[in-house]
Amino acid sequence: MSRGLLSHLLTCCVTSALLTGLCNAAPASASCKSTECLTAALLRLELELGQLKKHVRNLEQSAWPIEGGSVAWQKCRKGVCHCGRHSRTVSCQQLRGLNSVPRRQVIPDSVEVLHLSHTHIDAIHENAFRGLFRLKELYVSENLLEVLPAKLFYDLENLSVLNLRGNRITELEKDLMVNNRLLTVLDLSDNRLTEIYEQEFSALSVLNYLTLRNNAIVSLRPDTFRYLRSLEHLDLSGNRLSSLPETLFSSLKVLQILNLSENRITALADMTFGENVRLVTLDLHQNALENLSEPLLQNTTSVTYLDLSANRLSRVSDRHFERLLFLRHLFLGYNKIKHLENGTFTALTSLEHLFLFGNSMTRVDNGAFRGLHQLKWLLLNDNDIKTLPANVFKDLGSLERLQLNSNEFHSLATGLLDNLPRLRQVQLGKNPWHCDCFILYLTHWLKVNRDKLWDRQPKCRGPGDLGGSYVINMTFNDVCDGQWRSMVSIKGRV
Ligand SMILES: *[C@@H]1O[C@H](CO)[C@@H](O)[C@H](O)[C@H]1NC(C)=O
Ligand SMILES: *[C@@H]1O[C@H](CO)[C@@H](O)[C@H](O)[C@H]1NC(C)=O
Ligand SMILES: *[C@@H]1O[C@H](CO)[C@@H](O)[C@H](O)[C@H]1NC(C)=O
Ligand SMILES: *[C@@H]1O[C@H](CO)[C@@H](O)[C@H](O)[C@H]1NC(C)=O
Ligand SMILES: *[C@@H]1O[C@H](CO)[C@@H](O)[C@H](O)[C@H]1NC(C)=O
Ligand SMILES: *[C@@H]1O[C@H](CO)[C@@H](O)[C@H](O)[C@H]1NC(C)=O
């Protein structure tokens, strides 16, 4: 074999091996065995062939007749779909056994709403929507489409709503939406997209709502959303994103809802949300964030809903939240926070719900909840808290619901639950209550506030015989007797 050919083959193999990820574990060039390379190349070829086959299958489909004139609606009604002349609607929904558009169904070219959802369509000819210039809404959700012809939506200049949810689309052709300049709603959720061509959405300057939820997108290029200057709602949840370009969202000046939950994001650059000043809802739950940078939320001053739960955050501080004056719901559950510092939430004067359950908190400083005058719910359950400073809830005059269950409390500091006039629901279960003299504050509170306890009556873990008894039944004699006697005897000796 000639040297040139050999090196060409090698490059070829390594490239294809990299592409399929087969040889990713080993350093690609050296230790990648030739059979592996061959397999990889073949796999790649097979993949491409598969795509080609699907394109050919699309070409093999016949498009339905699209006709003009008023007689077209009469003809339409003779087909299998429902045709509403006055509403300009054609509905071919839920036609079982349909795996392509019905060949004899006449489609009037004045149709404005076309339903083609919940059938078994797995291929579609590029002329299926040719000439439908007036079409405003197209629903093709819950089918089996894998590949869409590049010119499929080419004539749909008036299209406002395009729903492709729940198909098996792996890839979008480059110019697929280049003519759909009036699109306001685009639903691509529940497909199999792994990447998106950077200019794919470049014509969609009036798009308001975009969902790519539940695909397999691994990464996004910096300019993917650059032209979406009207976008208010972006859903990227349920993908495989591990990082985001810092300027990905920087053109989205009117974005209000951003859902990045259920991805694999490990870190976010300082300016990621720096231009999203209208953001109201930011959902980052279930990612792999270890660290929040302090400037990250500096410009998102309109946020009312922030979900950071189920990440790996070990520390939050006042610097993270200092500009979030309108925040009402803060989710920090299921992280790795160990310590809550004095003043962490002081800026959050509008906060109503604070979720901190499922962390490994052991220390809560006095002043940790300082300034939370509007707080209604405080959920501290499922942590390792042994004790809370007596004044820690001092500012929580609006508190209605408090969960302290599943912690390591032996007792509650005297006065802890006093001065909470709105308190209605308290959970205290699954704590190792120690029924010595210090338990009497809780005993007293339980007697006076029977109606506020929202789980089972707490029981003593110990000491000795008192294990298993109800805290509410403890008396001074039960729990303080021994200590009392020893105090008396000490006194006696003096
Ligand atoms: C869009 O629809 C309107 C009326 O619904 C129509 O007048 C106009 O011609 C359509 N645009 C195109 C490009 O056909
Ligand atoms: C974000 O998406 C997830 C998963 O798709 C969903 O469960 C959650 O409710 C969404 N968040 C918001 C704030 O809508
Ligand atoms: C906040 O916005 C200002 C003004 O647009 C900008 O200069 C700054 O870099 C932004 N800060 C962050 C952290 O994004
Ligand atoms: C987290 O942030 C702190 C302070 O900004 C920094 O010192 C630390 O290295 C960061 N940790 C990680 C894992 O990025
Ligand atoms: C918490 O911090 C504030 C402001 O720095 C300070 O005035 C207050 O004394 C601190 N509280 C405690 C209990 O340390
Ligand atoms: C002890 O507490 C339990 C649970 O509240 C109650 O059912 C029981 O009557 C109490 N026993 C006594 C002796 O007060």
Coordinates of C-alpha atoms and ligand atoms in Angstrom, one line a residue:
M1 CA 0.0 0.0 0.0
S2 CA 1.3 3.4 -0.8
R3 CA 2.3 5.7 2.0
G4 CA -0.1 8.4 0.9
L5 CA -3.1 6.0 0.8
L6 CA -2.1 4.6 4.2
S7 CA -2.0 7.9 5.9
H8 CA -5.2 8.9 4.2
L9 CA -6.9 5.8 5.5
L10 CA -5.5 6.3 9.0
T11 CA -6.8 9.9 9.1
C12 CA -10.0 8.7 7.8
C13 CA -10.2 6.0 10.4
V14 CA -9.2 8.2 13.3
T15 CA -11.7 10.9 12.2
S16 CA -14.5 8.4 11.9
A17 CA -13.5 6.8 15.2
L18 CA -13.6 10.1 16.9
L19 CA -17.0 10.9 15.3
T20 CA -18.6 7.8 16.6
G21 CA -16.8 8.1 19.9
L22 CA -15.7 4.5 19.7
C23 CA -12.1 5.2 20.4
N24 CA -12.6 8.1 22.7
A25 CA -11.2 6.2 25.7
A26 CA -7.9 5.5 24.1
P27 CA -5.6 8.2 22.7
A28 CA -7.0 8.2 19.2
S29 CA -4.0 7.9 16.9
A30 CA -1.7 5.4 18.5
S31 CA -3.6 2.7 20.3
C32 CA -6.7 2.7 18.2
K33 CA -6.7 -0.8 16.6
S34 CA -7.3 -1.0 12.9
T35 CA -10.3 -3.3 13.3
E36 CA -11.9 -0.8 15.7
C37 CA -11.2 1.9 13.1
L38 CA -12.8 -0.1 10.4
T39 CA -15.8 -0.8 12.6
A40 CA -16.1 2.9 13.4
A41 CA -15.8 3.9 9.7
L42 CA -18.4 1.3 8.8
L43 CA -20.7 2.5 11.6
R44 CA -20.4 6.1 10.4
L45 CA -21.1 5.0 6.8
E46 CA -24.1 3.0 8.0
L47 CA -25.4 6.0 9.9
E48 CA -25.1 8.2 6.8
L49 CA -26.7 5.6 4.6
G50 CA -29.6 5.4 7.1
Q51 CA -30.1 9.2 6.8
L52 CA -30.0 8.9 3.0
K53 CA -32.6 6.2 3.0
K54 CA -34.9 8.4 5.1
H55 CA -34.4 11.2 2.6
V56 CA -35.2 8.9 -0.2
R57 CA -38.3 7.7 1.6
N58 CA -39.5 11.2 1.9
L59 CA -39.0 11.6 -1.8
E60 CA -41.0 8.5 -2.4
Q61 CA -44.0 9.9 -0.6
S62 CA -46.7 11.4 -2.7
A63 CA -47.9 14.8 -1.7
W64 CA -51.6 15.4 -1.5
P65 CA -53.3 17.6 -4.1
I66 CA -53.4 21.3 -3.0
E67 CA -56.0 23.2 -4.9
G68 CA -57.4 26.7 -5.1
G69 CA -60.9 28.0 -5.5
S70 CA -64.1 27.6 -3.4
V71 CA -64.7 24.1 -4.8
A72 CA -61.5 22.9 -3.1
W73 CA -63.3 23.0 0.3
Q74 CA -66.1 20.7 -1.1
K75 CA -63.5 18.3 -2.4
C76 CA -61.7 18.5 0.9
R77 CA -64.8 17.3 2.7
K78 CA -64.8 14.1 0.6
G79 CA -61.5 13.0 2.0
V80 CA -60.6 11.3 5.3
C81 CA -59.8 14.6 7.1
H82 CA -62.2 17.0 8.6
C83 CA -62.5 20.3 6.7
G84 CA -64.0 23.4 8.2
R85 CA -64.4 26.0 5.5
H86 CA -65.4 28.8 7.8
S87 CA -62.6 28.3 10.3
R88 CA -60.3 27.4 7.4
T89 CA -59.2 24.4 9.3
V90 CA -58.2 20.9 8.0
S91 CA -57.8 18.3 10.7
C92 CA -56.3 14.9 10.0
Q93 CA -55.6 14.2 13.6
Q94 CA -55.5 10.7 15.1
L95 CA -56.0 8.9 11.8
R96 CA -54.7 5.6 12.9
G97 CA -52.7 3.6 10.4
L98 CA -51.8 6.7 8.5
N99 CA -48.0 6.6 7.8
S100 CA -48.0 9.3 5.2
V101 CA -50.3 12.1 4.3
P102 CA -53.5 10.7 2.8
R103 CA -52.8 10.7 -0.9
R104 CA -56.3 11.6 -2.2
Q105 CA -57.1 14.2 0.4
V106 CA -57.6 17.6 -1.3
I107 CA -56.1 20.4 0.7
P108 CA -57.5 23.9 -0.1
D109 CA -54.7 26.4 -0.5
S110 CA -56.6 28.9 1.7
V111 CA -56.3 26.7 4.7
E112 CA -55.1 28.5 7.8
V113 CA -54.9 25.8 10.4
L114 CA -53.7 22.2 9.6
H115 CA -53.7 19.4 12.2
L116 CA -51.7 16.4 11.4
S117 CA -50.9 15.2 14.9
H118 CA -51.1 11.7 16.5
T119 CA -50.9 9.7 13.4
H120 CA -48.1 7.3 12.3
I121 CA -46.6 9.5 9.7
D122 CA -42.9 8.6 9.3
A123 CA -42.0 10.3 6.1
I124 CA -43.3 13.3 4.2
H125 CA -42.7 14.7 0.8
E126 CA -41.2 18.1 0.4
N127 CA -44.2 19.3 -1.5
A128 CA -46.7 18.4 1.2
F129 CA -47.2 22.0 2.2
R130 CA -46.3 23.7 -1.1
G131 CA -48.4 26.8 -1.9
L132 CA -50.0 27.1 1.6
F133 CA -49.0 30.7 1.8
R134 CA -51.9 31.5 4.2
L135 CA -51.2 28.7 6.6
K136 CA -50.9 30.1 10.1
E137 CA -50.8 27.1 12.4
L138 CA -49.3 23.7 11.6
Y139 CA -49.5 20.8 14.0
V140 CA -47.4 17.7 13.2
S141 CA -46.8 16.5 16.7
E142 CA -46.7 12.9 18.0
N143 CA -45.7 11.2 14.7
L144 CA -42.7 9.2 13.7
L145 CA -40.9 11.7 11.5
E146 CA -37.1 11.4 11.5
V147 CA -35.9 13.6 8.7
L148 CA -37.7 16.7 7.4
P149 CA -37.0 17.7 3.7
A150 CA -35.2 21.1 3.6
K151 CA -37.9 22.8 1.6
L152 CA -40.9 21.4 3.5
F153 CA -41.9 24.7 5.1
Y154 CA -40.5 26.9 2.3
D155 CA -43.9 28.4 1.2
L156 CA -45.3 28.9 4.7
E157 CA -44.6 32.6 4.8
N158 CA -47.6 33.3 7.1
L159 CA -46.9 30.5 9.5
S160 CA -47.1 31.6 13.1
V161 CA -47.3 28.3 15.0
L162 CA -45.3 25.2 14.2
N163 CA -45.6 22.2 16.4
L164 CA -43.2 19.2 15.8
R165 CA -43.2 17.8 19.3
G166 CA -42.9 14.1 19.9
N167 CA -41.3 12.9 16.7
R168 CA -37.9 11.3 16.2
I169 CA -36.2 14.2 14.5
T170 CA -32.4 13.8 14.8
E171 CA -31.3 16.8 12.8
L172 CA -32.8 20.0 11.2
E173 CA -31.8 20.9 7.7
K174 CA -29.9 24.1 7.5
D175 CA -32.5 26.3 5.7
L176 CA -35.6 24.6 7.0
M177 CA -37.1 27.7 8.6
V178 CA -35.5 30.4 6.5
N179 CA -38.8 31.6 5.1
N180 CA -41.0 31.4 8.2
R181 CA -40.3 34.9 9.3
L182 CA -43.7 35.3 11.1
L183 CA -43.2 32.3 13.3
T184 CA -44.1 33.1 16.9
V185 CA -44.3 29.6 18.5
L186 CA -41.9 26.7 17.7
D187 CA -42.2 23.4 19.5
L188 CA -39.4 20.9 18.9
S189 CA -39.7 19.2 22.2
D190 CA -39.5 15.4 22.6
N191 CA -37.3 14.7 19.6
R192 CA -33.8 13.4 19.2
L193 CA -31.9 16.5 18.2
T194 CA -28.2 16.4 19.3
E195 CA -27.1 19.7 17.8
I196 CA -28.5 22.7 16.1
Y197 CA -27.0 24.5 13.1
E198 CA -26.0 28.0 14.3
Q199 CA -28.1 29.9 11.7
E200 CA -31.1 27.6 12.0
F201 CA -33.3 30.2 13.8
S202 CA -31.8 33.3 12.1
A203 CA -35.0 34.3 10.3
L204 CA -37.2 34.0 13.4
S205 CA -37.0 37.6 14.7
V206 CA -40.6 37.6 16.0
L207 CA -40.4 34.2 17.6
N208 CA -41.9 34.4 21.1
Y209 CA -41.8 30.8 22.4
L210 CA -39.2 28.2 21.6
T211 CA -39.0 24.8 23.3
L212 CA -36.3 22.2 22.7
R213 CA -37.2 20.3 25.8
N214 CA -36.3 16.6 26.0
N215 CA -33.9 16.3 23.1
A216 CA -30.3 15.1 23.3
I217 CA -28.5 18.3 22.6
V218 CA -25.0 18.2 23.9
S219 CA -23.8 21.7 23.1
L220 CA -25.0 24.9 21.6
R221 CA -23.0 27.4 19.5
P222 CA -22.7 31.0 20.7
D223 CA -25.0 32.5 18.0
T224 CA -27.7 29.9 18.0
F225 CA -30.3 32.3 19.6
R226 CA -28.7 35.5 18.4
Y227 CA -31.6 36.6 16.1
L228 CA -34.4 35.8 18.4
R229 CA -34.9 39.3 19.7
S230 CA -38.6 38.8 20.5
L231 CA -38.1 35.6 22.4
E232 CA -39.9 35.5 25.8
H233 CA -39.9 31.9 26.7
L234 CA -37.0 29.4 26.1
D235 CA -37.1 25.8 27.3
L236 CA -33.9 23.8 27.0
S237 CA -34.7 21.4 29.8
G238 CA -34.0 17.7 29.6
N239 CA -31.0 17.8 27.3
R240 CA -27.3 16.9 27.7
L241 CA -25.8 20.3 28.0
S242 CA -22.8 20.5 30.2
S243 CA -21.7 24.0 29.5
L244 CA -23.1 27.1 27.7
P245 CA -21.3 29.7 25.7
E246 CA -21.2 32.9 27.8
T247 CA -23.0 35.0 25.1
L248 CA -25.6 32.4 24.2
F249 CA -28.5 34.4 25.7
S250 CA -27.0 37.9 25.4
S251 CA -29.4 39.0 22.6
L252 CA -32.5 37.8 24.4
K253 CA -33.4 41.2 25.9
V254 CA -37.0 40.4 26.5
L255 CA -36.6 36.8 27.7
Q256 CA -38.9 36.1 30.7
I257 CA -38.8 32.4 31.2
L258 CA -35.6 30.3 30.8
N259 CA -35.7 26.6 31.6
L260 CA -32.3 24.9 31.8
S261 CA -33.3 22.2 34.2
E262 CA -32.4 18.5 33.8
N263 CA -29.1 19.0 32.0
R264 CA -25.5 18.4 33.1
I265 CA -24.3 22.0 33.5
T266 CA -21.3 22.1 35.8
A267 CA -20.6 25.9 35.7
L268 CA -22.0 29.1 34.4
A269 CA -19.8 32.1 33.3
D270 CA -20.3 35.4 35.1
M271 CA -22.2 37.1 32.3
T272 CA -24.4 34.2 31.2
F273 CA -27.6 36.1 32.2
G274 CA -26.0 39.5 32.2
E275 CA -28.4 40.9 29.5
N276 CA -31.5 39.1 30.4
V277 CA -32.8 41.9 32.5
R278 CA -36.5 41.0 32.0
L279 CA -36.0 37.4 33.2
V280 CA -38.8 36.4 35.7
T281 CA -38.3 32.7 35.9
L282 CA -35.0 30.9 35.9
D283 CA -35.0 27.1 36.3
L284 CA -31.7 25.4 36.8
H285 CA -32.8 22.4 38.8
Q286 CA -31.1 19.1 38.4
N287 CA -27.8 20.1 36.9
A288 CA -24.3 19.6 38.3
L289 CA -23.5 23.2 39.4
E290 CA -20.9 23.2 42.1
N291 CA -20.3 26.9 42.4
L292 CA -22.3 30.0 41.6
S293 CA -20.3 32.9 40.6
E294 CA -21.2 36.0 42.6
P295 CA -22.0 38.3 39.6
L296 CA -24.1 35.6 37.9
L297 CA -27.5 37.0 39.0
Q298 CA -26.4 40.6 39.3
N299 CA -28.5 41.9 36.3
T300 CA -31.5 39.5 36.6
T301 CA -33.2 41.9 39.0
S302 CA -36.8 41.0 37.9
V303 CA -36.5 37.3 38.8
T304 CA -39.3 36.1 41.0
Y305 CA -38.7 32.4 40.7
L306 CA -35.3 30.8 41.0
D307 CA -34.8 27.1 41.1
L308 CA -31.3 25.8 41.9
S309 CA -32.4 22.6 43.6
A310 CA -30.7 19.2 42.9
N311 CA -27.3 20.6 42.1
R312 CA -24.0 20.3 44.0
L313 CA -23.8 23.8 45.5
S314 CA -21.9 23.8 48.8
R315 CA -22.1 27.4 49.6
V316 CA -24.6 30.3 49.0
S317 CA -24.0 33.8 50.3
D318 CA -25.6 37.3 50.3
R319 CA -23.5 38.2 47.3
H320 CA -25.4 35.8 45.1
F321 CA -28.8 37.2 45.8
E322 CA -28.1 40.8 46.6
R323 CA -30.0 42.3 43.6
L324 CA -33.0 39.9 43.6
L325 CA -35.4 42.3 45.3
F326 CA -38.4 40.7 43.7
L327 CA -37.6 37.1 44.3
R328 CA -40.5 35.2 45.8
H329 CA -39.6 31.6 45.4
L330 CA -36.1 30.3 46.0
F331 CA -35.4 26.5 45.6
L332 CA -32.1 25.3 47.1
G333 CA -33.2 21.8 48.1
Y334 CA -31.0 18.8 47.4
N335 CA -27.6 20.5 47.3
K336 CA -24.6 20.2 49.6
I337 CA -25.0 23.3 51.7
K338 CA -23.5 22.8 55.1
H339 CA -23.6 26.2 56.7
L340 CA -26.0 29.2 56.5
E341 CA -24.4 32.4 57.3
N342 CA -25.8 35.5 59.0
G343 CA -27.5 37.7 56.4
T344 CA -27.4 35.2 53.4
F345 CA -30.9 36.3 52.3
T346 CA -31.1 39.9 53.6
A347 CA -31.7 41.4 50.2
L348 CA -34.7 39.1 49.5
T349 CA -37.4 41.3 51.1
S350 CA -40.1 39.8 48.8
L351 CA -39.2 36.2 49.4
E352 CA -42.2 34.0 50.3
H353 CA -40.9 30.4 49.9
L354 CA -37.5 29.2 50.8
F355 CA -36.6 25.5 50.2
L356 CA -33.5 24.3 51.9
F357 CA -34.4 20.6 52.5
G358 CA -32.1 17.7 51.6
N359 CA -28.8 19.5 52.2
S360 CA -26.2 18.6 54.8
M361 CA -26.7 21.6 56.9
T362 CA -25.3 21.4 60.4
R363 CA -24.8 25.1 61.2
V364 CA -27.3 27.9 60.9
D365 CA -26.0 31.2 62.2
N366 CA -28.1 33.6 64.1
G367 CA -29.3 36.1 61.5
A368 CA -29.4 33.5 58.8
F369 CA -33.0 34.5 57.9
R370 CA -32.6 38.1 58.7
G371 CA -34.8 40.4 56.6
L372 CA -37.2 37.8 55.4
H373 CA -40.3 39.7 56.6
Q374 CA -42.5 38.2 53.8
L375 CA -41.4 34.6 54.2
K376 CA -44.3 32.2 54.4
W377 CA -42.7 28.8 53.9
L378 CA -39.3 27.7 55.4
L379 CA -38.4 24.1 54.7
L380 CA -35.3 23.0 56.6
N381 CA -36.2 19.3 56.7
D382 CA -33.8 16.5 55.9
N383 CA -30.6 18.2 57.1
D384 CA -28.3 17.5 60.0
I385 CA -29.2 20.4 62.2
K386 CA -28.7 19.8 65.9
T387 CA -29.6 23.3 67.2
L388 CA -31.0 26.6 66.1
P389 CA -30.2 29.9 67.8
A390 CA -33.3 31.1 69.9
N391 CA -33.6 34.3 67.9
V392 CA -33.0 32.9 64.4
F393 CA -36.7 33.3 63.3
K394 CA -37.0 36.8 64.8
D395 CA -37.9 38.5 61.5
L396 CA -40.3 35.8 60.2
G397 CA -43.5 37.5 61.3
S398 CA -45.3 36.2 58.1
L399 CA -44.2 32.6 58.5
E400 CA -47.0 30.0 58.0
R401 CA -45.2 26.8 57.4
L402 CA -42.1 25.5 59.0
Q403 CA -40.5 22.1 58.5
L404 CA -37.8 20.9 60.9
N405 CA -38.4 17.2 60.5
S406 CA -35.7 14.7 59.8
N407 CA -32.8 16.6 61.4
E408 CA -30.7 15.9 64.5
F409 CA -32.5 18.1 67.0
H410 CA -32.3 17.0 70.7
S411 CA -34.4 19.9 71.8
L412 CA -35.5 23.4 70.6
A413 CA -34.0 26.6 72.2
T414 CA -36.4 28.3 74.5
G415 CA -38.4 30.9 72.6
L416 CA -37.5 29.6 69.2
L417 CA -41.2 29.3 68.0
D418 CA -42.5 32.3 69.9
N419 CA -43.5 35.4 68.1
L420 CA -44.5 33.7 64.9
P421 CA -48.2 34.9 64.9
R422 CA -49.1 33.4 61.4
L423 CA -47.6 30.0 62.0
R424 CA -50.1 27.2 61.0
Q425 CA -48.2 24.1 60.0
V426 CA -45.1 22.7 61.7
Q427 CA -43.4 19.4 61.1
L428 CA -41.0 18.1 63.8
G429 CA -40.9 14.3 63.3
K430 CA -37.9 12.1 62.9
N431 CA -35.6 13.9 65.2
P432 CA -33.8 12.3 68.2
W433 CA -35.6 14.3 70.8
H434 CA -33.8 13.9 74.2
C435 CA -36.2 14.2 77.0
D436 CA -34.2 15.9 79.7
C437 CA -34.9 19.2 81.3
F438 CA -34.3 21.1 78.0
I439 CA -37.3 19.4 76.3
L440 CA -39.8 21.3 78.4
Y441 CA -40.0 24.3 76.0
L442 CA -41.1 22.0 73.2
T443 CA -43.5 20.1 75.5
H444 CA -45.1 23.4 76.5
W445 CA -45.2 24.6 72.8
L446 CA -46.9 21.3 71.7
K447 CA -49.5 21.6 74.4
V448 CA -50.5 25.1 73.5
N449 CA -50.2 24.6 69.7
R450 CA -51.7 21.1 69.1
D451 CA -53.5 22.3 66.0
K452 CA -50.3 23.5 64.3
L453 CA -48.5 20.2 64.4
W454 CA -48.7 18.7 60.9
D455 CA -47.1 15.4 61.5
R456 CA -47.1 12.8 64.3
Q457 CA -46.6 13.7 67.9
P458 CA -42.8 13.7 68.4
K459 CA -41.4 11.0 70.6
C460 CA -38.4 11.0 73.0
R461 CA -35.4 9.0 71.7
G462 CA -34.1 8.8 75.3
P463 CA -32.8 8.9 77.9
G464 CA -33.4 5.4 79.3
D465 CA -37.0 4.6 80.1
L466 CA -38.3 7.8 78.5
G467 CA -37.4 6.5 75.0
G468 CA -40.6 6.0 73.1
S469 CA -42.7 8.4 75.2
Y470 CA -44.4 11.4 73.7
V471 CA -42.7 14.7 74.2
I472 CA -46.0 16.4 74.8
N473 CA -46.6 14.1 77.9
M474 CA -43.3 15.1 79.7
T475 CA -43.6 16.7 83.0
F476 CA -41.1 18.6 85.1
N477 CA -40.8 15.6 87.4
D478 CA -40.2 13.2 84.5
V479 CA -37.4 15.1 82.9
C480 CA -35.9 17.4 85.5
D481 CA -36.2 15.3 88.6
G482 CA -32.7 13.9 88.7
Q483 CA -31.2 17.2 87.7
W484 CA -33.3 19.0 90.3
R485 CA -32.2 16.6 93.1
S486 CA -28.5 17.0 92.1
M487 CA -28.9 20.7 92.0
V488 CA -30.5 20.6 95.5
S489 CA -27.8 18.4 96.8
I490 CA -25.1 20.7 95.4
K491 CA -26.9 23.6 97.1
G492 CA -27.0 21.6 100.3
R493 CA -23.3 21.2 100.4
V494 CA -22.7 24.9 99.9
Ligands
LIG1 C1 -50.8 36.0 4.7 O1 -52.2 36.0 5.0 C2 -52.9 37.1 4.6 C3 -54.3 37.0 5.1 O2 -54.5 35.9 5.9 C4 -52.8 37.3 3.1 O3 -53.5 38.5 2.8 C5 -51.4 37.4 2.7 O4 -51.3 37.4 1.3 C6 -50.7 36.2 3.2 N1 -49.3 36.3 2.9 C7 -48.7 35.6 1.9 C8 -47.3 35.8 1.7 O5 -49.4 34.9 1.1
LIG2 C1 -38.7 23.3 33.5 O1 -38.7 22.1 32.8 C2 -38.9 20.9 33.7 C3 -38.7 19.7 32.9 O2 -39.1 19.8 31.6 C4 -40.3 21.0 34.3 O3 -40.6 19.9 35.1 C5 -40.4 22.3 35.1 O4 -41.7 22.5 35.6 C6 -40.1 23.5 34.2 N1 -39.9 24.7 35.1 C7 -40.7 25.7 35.0 C8 -40.5 26.8 35.9 O5 -41.7 25.8 34.3
LIG3 C1 -24.8 43.9 33.8 O1 -25.2 44.8 32.8 C2 -24.3 45.9 32.6 C3 -24.9 46.8 31.6 O2 -25.4 46.2 30.5 C4 -23.0 45.2 32.0 O3 -22.1 46.2 31.8 C5 -22.5 44.2 33.0 O4 -21.4 43.6 32.5 C6 -23.5 43.2 33.4 N1 -23.0 42.4 34.5 C7 -23.0 41.1 34.5 C8 -22.5 40.4 35.6 O5 -23.4 40.4 33.5
LIG4 C1 -15.8 28.2 43.6 O1 -15.7 29.6 43.8 C2 -14.7 30.0 44.7 C3 -14.8 31.5 44.9 O2 -15.2 32.2 43.7 C4 -13.3 29.6 44.1 O3 -12.3 29.9 45.0 C5 -13.4 28.0 43.9 O4 -12.2 27.6 43.3 C6 -14.5 27.6 43.1 N1 -14.6 26.2 43.0 C7 -14.8 25.5 41.9 C8 -15.0 24.0 42.1 O5 -14.9 26.1 40.8
LIG5 C1 -25.4 39.7 61.6 O1 -24.9 40.7 60.8 C2 -25.4 42.0 61.1 C3 -24.8 42.9 60.0 O2 -23.5 42.7 59.8 C4 -25.0 42.4 62.4 O3 -25.5 43.7 62.7 C5 -25.5 41.4 63.4 O4 -25.1 41.7 64.7 C6 -25.1 40.0 63.1 N1 -25.9 39.1 63.9 C7 -25.3 38.1 64.5 C8 -26.1 37.3 65.4 O5 -24.1 37.9 64.4
LIG6 C1 -49.6 11.2 75.7 O1 -49.7 11.7 74.4 C2 -50.5 11.0 73.5 C3 -50.3 11.6 72.1 O2 -50.7 13.0 72.2 C4 -51.9 11.0 73.9 O3 -52.7 10.2 73.0 C5 -51.9 10.4 75.3 O4 -53.2 10.5 75.8 C6 -51.0 11.1 76.3 N1 -50.9 10.4 77.5 C7 -51.1 11.1 78.7 C8 -51.0 10.2 79.9 O5 -51.3 12.3 78.7

